Short mmCIF file of C-alpha atoms in Angstrom, two decimals:
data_model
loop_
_atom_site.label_atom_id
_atom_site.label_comp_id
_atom_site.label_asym_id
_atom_site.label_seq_id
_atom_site.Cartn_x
_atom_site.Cartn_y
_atom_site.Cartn_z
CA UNK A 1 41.39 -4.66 216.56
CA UNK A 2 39.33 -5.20 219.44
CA UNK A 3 36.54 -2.83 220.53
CA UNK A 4 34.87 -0.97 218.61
CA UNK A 5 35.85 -3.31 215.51
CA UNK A 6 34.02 -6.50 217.69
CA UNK A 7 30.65 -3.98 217.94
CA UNK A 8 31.02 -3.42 213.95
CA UNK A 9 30.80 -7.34 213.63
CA UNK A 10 28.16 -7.05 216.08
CA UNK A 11 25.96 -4.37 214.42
CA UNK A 12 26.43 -6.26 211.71
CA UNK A 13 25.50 -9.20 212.64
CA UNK A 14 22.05 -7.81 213.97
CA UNK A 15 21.28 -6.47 211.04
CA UNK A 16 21.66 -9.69 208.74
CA UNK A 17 19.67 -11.20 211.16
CA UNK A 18 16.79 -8.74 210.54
CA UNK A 19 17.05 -8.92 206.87
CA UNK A 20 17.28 -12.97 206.80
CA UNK A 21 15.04 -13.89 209.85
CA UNK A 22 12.14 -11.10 208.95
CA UNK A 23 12.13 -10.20 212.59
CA UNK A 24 12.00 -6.64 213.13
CA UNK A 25 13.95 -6.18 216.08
CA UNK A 26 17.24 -7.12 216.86
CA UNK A 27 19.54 -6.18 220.14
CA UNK A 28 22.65 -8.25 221.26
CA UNK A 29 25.79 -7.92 222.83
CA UNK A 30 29.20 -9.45 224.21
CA UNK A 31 30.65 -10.63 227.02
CA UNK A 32 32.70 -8.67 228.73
CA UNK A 33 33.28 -11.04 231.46
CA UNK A 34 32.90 -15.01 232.14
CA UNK A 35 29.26 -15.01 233.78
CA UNK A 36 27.70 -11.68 232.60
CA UNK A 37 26.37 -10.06 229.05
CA UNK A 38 25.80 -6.52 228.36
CA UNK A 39 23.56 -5.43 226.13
CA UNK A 40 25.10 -3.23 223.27
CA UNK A 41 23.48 -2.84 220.19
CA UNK A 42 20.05 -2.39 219.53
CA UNK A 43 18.40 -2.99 215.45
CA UNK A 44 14.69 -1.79 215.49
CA UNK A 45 13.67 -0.86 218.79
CA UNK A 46 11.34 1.67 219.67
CA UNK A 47 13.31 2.59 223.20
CA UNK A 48 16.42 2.22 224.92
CA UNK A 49 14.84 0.19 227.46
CA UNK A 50 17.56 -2.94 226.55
CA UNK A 51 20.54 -0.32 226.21
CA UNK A 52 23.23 -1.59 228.89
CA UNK A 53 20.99 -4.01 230.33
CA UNK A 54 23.17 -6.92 232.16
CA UNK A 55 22.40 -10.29 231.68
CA UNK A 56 23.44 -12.93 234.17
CA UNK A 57 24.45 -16.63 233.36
CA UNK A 58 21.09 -18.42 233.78
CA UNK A 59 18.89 -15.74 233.95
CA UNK A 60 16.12 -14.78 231.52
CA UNK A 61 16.35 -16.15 228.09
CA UNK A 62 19.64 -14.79 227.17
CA UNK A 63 21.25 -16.10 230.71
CA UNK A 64 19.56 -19.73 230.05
CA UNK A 65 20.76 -19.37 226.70
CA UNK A 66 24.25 -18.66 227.62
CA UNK A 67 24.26 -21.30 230.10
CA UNK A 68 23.04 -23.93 227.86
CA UNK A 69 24.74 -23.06 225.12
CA UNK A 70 22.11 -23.31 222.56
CA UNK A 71 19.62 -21.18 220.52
CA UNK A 72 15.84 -20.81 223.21
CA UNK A 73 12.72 -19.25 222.29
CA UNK A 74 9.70 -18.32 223.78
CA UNK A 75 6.48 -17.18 222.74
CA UNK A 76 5.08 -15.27 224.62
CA UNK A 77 7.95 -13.82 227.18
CA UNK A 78 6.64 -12.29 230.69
CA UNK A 79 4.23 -15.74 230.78
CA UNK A 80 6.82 -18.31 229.90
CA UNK A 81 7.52 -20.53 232.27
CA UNK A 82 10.58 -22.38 231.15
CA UNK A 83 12.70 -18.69 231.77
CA UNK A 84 13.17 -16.78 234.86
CA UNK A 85 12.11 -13.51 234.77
CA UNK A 86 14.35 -10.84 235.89
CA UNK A 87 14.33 -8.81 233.19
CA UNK A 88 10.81 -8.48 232.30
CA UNK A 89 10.53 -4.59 232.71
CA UNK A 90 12.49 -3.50 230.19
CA UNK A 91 11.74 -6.45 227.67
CA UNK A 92 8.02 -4.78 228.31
CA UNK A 93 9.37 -1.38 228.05
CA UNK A 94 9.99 -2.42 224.56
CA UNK A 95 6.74 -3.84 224.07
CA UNK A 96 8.57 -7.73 222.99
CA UNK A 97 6.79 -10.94 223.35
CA UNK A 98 7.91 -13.72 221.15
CA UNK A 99 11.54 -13.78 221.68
CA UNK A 100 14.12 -15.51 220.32
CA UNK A 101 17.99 -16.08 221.77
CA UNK A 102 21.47 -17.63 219.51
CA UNK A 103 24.60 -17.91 221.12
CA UNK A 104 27.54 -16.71 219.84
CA UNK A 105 30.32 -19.84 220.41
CA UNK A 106 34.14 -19.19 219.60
CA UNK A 107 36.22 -22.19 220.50
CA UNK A 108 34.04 -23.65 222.94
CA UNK A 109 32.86 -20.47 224.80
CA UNK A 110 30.06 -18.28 224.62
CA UNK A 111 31.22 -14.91 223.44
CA UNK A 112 27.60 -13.11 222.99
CA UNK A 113 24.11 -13.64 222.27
CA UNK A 114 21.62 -12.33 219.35
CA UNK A 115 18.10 -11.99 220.12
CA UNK A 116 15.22 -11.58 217.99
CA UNK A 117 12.08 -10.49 218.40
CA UNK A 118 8.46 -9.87 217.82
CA UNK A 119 5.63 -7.62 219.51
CA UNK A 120 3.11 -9.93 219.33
CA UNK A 121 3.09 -13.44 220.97
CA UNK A 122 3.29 -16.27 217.89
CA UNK A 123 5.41 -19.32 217.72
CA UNK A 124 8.41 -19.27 215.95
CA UNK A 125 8.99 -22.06 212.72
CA UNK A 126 12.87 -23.22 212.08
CA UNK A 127 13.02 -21.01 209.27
CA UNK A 128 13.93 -17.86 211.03
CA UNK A 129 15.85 -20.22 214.43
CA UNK A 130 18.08 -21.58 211.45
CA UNK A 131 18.35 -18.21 209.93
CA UNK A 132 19.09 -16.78 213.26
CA UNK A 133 21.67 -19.61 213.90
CA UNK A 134 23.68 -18.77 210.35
CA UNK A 135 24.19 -15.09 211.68
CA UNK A 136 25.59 -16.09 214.74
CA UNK A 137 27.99 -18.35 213.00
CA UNK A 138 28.79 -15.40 210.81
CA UNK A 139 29.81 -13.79 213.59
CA UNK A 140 31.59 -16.46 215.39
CA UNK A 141 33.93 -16.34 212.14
CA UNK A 142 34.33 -12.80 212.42
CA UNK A 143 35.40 -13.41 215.79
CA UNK A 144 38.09 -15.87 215.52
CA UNK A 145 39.65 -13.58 212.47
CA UNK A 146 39.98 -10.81 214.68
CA UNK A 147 41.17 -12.97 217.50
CA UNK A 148 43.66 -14.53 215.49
CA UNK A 149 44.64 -10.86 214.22
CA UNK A 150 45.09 -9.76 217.50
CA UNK A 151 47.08 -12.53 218.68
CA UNK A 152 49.64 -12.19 216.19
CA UNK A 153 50.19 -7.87 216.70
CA UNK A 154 50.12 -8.58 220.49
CA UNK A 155 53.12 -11.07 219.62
CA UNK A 156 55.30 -8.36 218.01
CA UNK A 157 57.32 -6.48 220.56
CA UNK A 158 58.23 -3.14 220.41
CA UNK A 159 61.13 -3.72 217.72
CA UNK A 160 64.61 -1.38 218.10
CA UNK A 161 67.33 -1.59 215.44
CA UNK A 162 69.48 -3.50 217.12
CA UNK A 163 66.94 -6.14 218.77
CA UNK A 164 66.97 -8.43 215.58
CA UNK A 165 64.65 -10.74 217.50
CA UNK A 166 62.00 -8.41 217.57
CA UNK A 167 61.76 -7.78 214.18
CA UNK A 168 61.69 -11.62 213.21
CA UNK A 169 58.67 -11.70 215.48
CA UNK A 170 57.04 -8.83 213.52
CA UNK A 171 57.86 -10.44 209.93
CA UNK A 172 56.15 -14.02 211.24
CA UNK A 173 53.16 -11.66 212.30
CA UNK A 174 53.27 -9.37 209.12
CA UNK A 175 53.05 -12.90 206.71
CA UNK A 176 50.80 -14.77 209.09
CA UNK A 177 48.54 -12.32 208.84
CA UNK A 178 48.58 -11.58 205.03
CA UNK A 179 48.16 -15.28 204.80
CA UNK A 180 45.14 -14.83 207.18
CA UNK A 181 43.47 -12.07 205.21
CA UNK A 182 43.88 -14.25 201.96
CA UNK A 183 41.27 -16.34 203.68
CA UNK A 184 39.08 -13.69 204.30
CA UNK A 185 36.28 -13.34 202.14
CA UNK A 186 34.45 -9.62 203.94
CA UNK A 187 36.20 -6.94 202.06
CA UNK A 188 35.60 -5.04 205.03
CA UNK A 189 37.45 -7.20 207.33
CA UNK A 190 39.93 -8.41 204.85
CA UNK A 191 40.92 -4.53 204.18
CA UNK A 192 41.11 -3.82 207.96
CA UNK A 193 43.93 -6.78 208.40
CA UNK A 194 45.85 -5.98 205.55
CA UNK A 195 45.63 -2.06 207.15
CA UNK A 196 47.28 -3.95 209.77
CA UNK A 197 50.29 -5.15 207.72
CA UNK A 198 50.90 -1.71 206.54
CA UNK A 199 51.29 -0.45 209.74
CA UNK A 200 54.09 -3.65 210.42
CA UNK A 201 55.51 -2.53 207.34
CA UNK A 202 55.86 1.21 208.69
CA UNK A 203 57.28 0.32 211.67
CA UNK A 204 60.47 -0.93 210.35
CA UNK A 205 61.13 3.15 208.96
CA UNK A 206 62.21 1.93 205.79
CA UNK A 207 60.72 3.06 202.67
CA UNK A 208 64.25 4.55 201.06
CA UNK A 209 63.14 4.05 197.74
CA UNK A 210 63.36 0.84 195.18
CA UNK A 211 67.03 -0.01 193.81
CA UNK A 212 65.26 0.93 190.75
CA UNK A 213 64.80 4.22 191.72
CA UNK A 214 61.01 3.97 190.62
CA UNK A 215 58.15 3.51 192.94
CA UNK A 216 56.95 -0.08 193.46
CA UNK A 217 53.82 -1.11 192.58
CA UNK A 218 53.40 -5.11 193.91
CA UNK A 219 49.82 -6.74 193.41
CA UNK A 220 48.63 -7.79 197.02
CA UNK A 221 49.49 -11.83 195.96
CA UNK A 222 53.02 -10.83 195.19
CA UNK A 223 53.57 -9.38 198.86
CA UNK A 224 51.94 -12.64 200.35
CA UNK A 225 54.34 -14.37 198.40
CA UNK A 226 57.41 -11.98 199.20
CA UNK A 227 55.73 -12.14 203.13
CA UNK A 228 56.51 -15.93 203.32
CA UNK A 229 59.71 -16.28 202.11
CA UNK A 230 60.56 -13.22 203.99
CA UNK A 231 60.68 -15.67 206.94
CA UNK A 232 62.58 -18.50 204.93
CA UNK A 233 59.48 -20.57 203.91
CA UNK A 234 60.06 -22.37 200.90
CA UNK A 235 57.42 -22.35 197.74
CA UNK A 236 55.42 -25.25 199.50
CA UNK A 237 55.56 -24.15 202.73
CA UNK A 238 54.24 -20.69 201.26
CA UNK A 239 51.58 -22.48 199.52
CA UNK A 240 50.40 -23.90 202.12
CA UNK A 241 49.88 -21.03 203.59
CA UNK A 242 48.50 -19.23 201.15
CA UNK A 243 46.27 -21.63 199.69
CA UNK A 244 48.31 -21.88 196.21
CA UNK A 245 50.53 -24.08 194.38
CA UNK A 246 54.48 -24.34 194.61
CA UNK A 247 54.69 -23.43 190.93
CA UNK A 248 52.29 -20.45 191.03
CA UNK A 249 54.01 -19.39 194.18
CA UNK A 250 57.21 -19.39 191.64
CA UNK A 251 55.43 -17.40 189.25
CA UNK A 252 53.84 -14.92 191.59
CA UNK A 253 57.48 -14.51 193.10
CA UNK A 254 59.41 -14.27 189.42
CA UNK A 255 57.03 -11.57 189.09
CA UNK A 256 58.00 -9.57 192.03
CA UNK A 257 61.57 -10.29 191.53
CA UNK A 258 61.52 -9.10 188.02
CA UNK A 259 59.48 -6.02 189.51
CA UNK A 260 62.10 -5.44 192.19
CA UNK A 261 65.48 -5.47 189.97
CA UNK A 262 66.12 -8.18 192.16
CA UNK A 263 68.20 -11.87 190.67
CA UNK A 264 68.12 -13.43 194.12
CA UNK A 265 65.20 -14.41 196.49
CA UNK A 266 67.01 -13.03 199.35
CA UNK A 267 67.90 -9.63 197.43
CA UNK A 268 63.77 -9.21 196.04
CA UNK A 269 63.14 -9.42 200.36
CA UNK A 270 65.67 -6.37 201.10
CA UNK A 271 64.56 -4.49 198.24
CA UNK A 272 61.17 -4.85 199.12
CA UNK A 273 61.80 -4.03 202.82
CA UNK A 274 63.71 -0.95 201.29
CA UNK A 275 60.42 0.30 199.14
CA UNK A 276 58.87 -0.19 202.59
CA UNK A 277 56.36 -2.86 201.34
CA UNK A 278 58.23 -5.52 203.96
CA UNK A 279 58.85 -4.61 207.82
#
């Protein structure tokens, strides 16, 4: 989910910062190593003058930034004299002067930087700093979900019907993450994990059909449910996960059984893995 998912978030990102801030350009980017940022993704500009430009740790704005770890502006940027000034050509290519920098921080590192900007020299107030500042946490979020996402699928070894090991590993990815996109509120991002449980749920090559012999229809809550105790967690422990109580955990699960022709906990998990709703 890495890739060009992370320069979604990112072109995202920009442009919420355009819309909130009132600054009408926008360019930003990752880093793809420890020390250096590449410029990405540009919102506004007139020229490509900041396309794949590299930014050093310490250098310019978005290197000072990076090394202190907090949001910098200047006013007027090829006379400031609180920033080094190694990138000024293309900055001036793009005709910027007031220029604003936010780093992006997931768990204690700088991950990217968003920079705003003006074409005329003028101060800028806290309203569009703190503005700035709420789109990079946005994106730090955003982030850490996909992170997370991609922690769990790189967890899940390639599974073979006779490595039973494996395939525990991909059911305590598949419910971790339906848990995890439970918490998401971005439909967008939220849609794009649970993609990612369907293609868990594939792998197993079940899908032989319900014991009903009718196609199963389970409301996305019910699966969470049937996700958790597909790994022996207990109503609490599944509420806890998913954010709900032991007794609508119950319900949600009565449901499913009753959905399932199931009587047992244990038989509602094979029948869903049968339907191919479970890996």
């Amino acid at each position: 989910m890495t890739g060009s998912g992370e320069a979604a978030e990112l072109r995202a990102a920009l442009l919420r910062m355009r819309r909130t801030t009132g600054l009408p350009v926008a360019f930003g980017g990752l880093l793809p190593e420890p020390r250096r940022l590449r410029i990405t993704e540009l919102s506004g500009t007139a020229t490509v003058s900041l396309q794949g430009l590299a930014v050093t740790t310490g250098n310019g704005l978005g290197g000072k930034t990076i090394a202190l770890s907090r949001p910098l502006a200047v006013t007027d940027y090829s006379t400031s004299r609180v920033i080094s000034h190694e990138y000024d050509a293309a900055v001036a290519a793009e005709g910027l002067r007031s220029v604003l920098a936010v780093p992006v921080v997931v768990r204690r590192r700088v991950r990217g930087v968003l920079y705003g900007a003006l074409r005329h020299p003028l101060a800028l107030g806290d309203r569009p700093v703190s503005a700035a500042v709420e789109a990079a946490r946005e994106l730090e979020q955003r982030l850490v979900v996909r992170d997370e996402a991609d922690r769990l699928l790189s967890t899940c070894r390639q599974p073979t019907a006779g490595d039973p090991a494996a395939w525990e590993e991909v059911r305590e990815a598949h419910g971790e993450l339906r848990a995890l996109a439970g918490r998401v509120a971005d439909p967008l991002l939220r849609q794009e994990l649970l993609a990612a449980c369907g293609r868990l749920a594939a792998a197993s090559g079940a899908g032989h059909g319900s014991p009903t012999g009718r196609p199963v229809a389970l409301s996305s809550r019910e699966l969470d449910v049937l996700a958790c105790v597909a790994t022996g967690a207990t109503n609490a422990v599944a509420g806890d996960r998913l954010g709900l109580r032991p007794e609508t955990v119950k319900s949600y699960l009565r449901s499913a059984m009753r959905k399932l022709g199931a009587r047992t906990r244990l038989e509602a998990v094979v029948a869903a893995r049968r339907a191919g709703l479970l890996p």
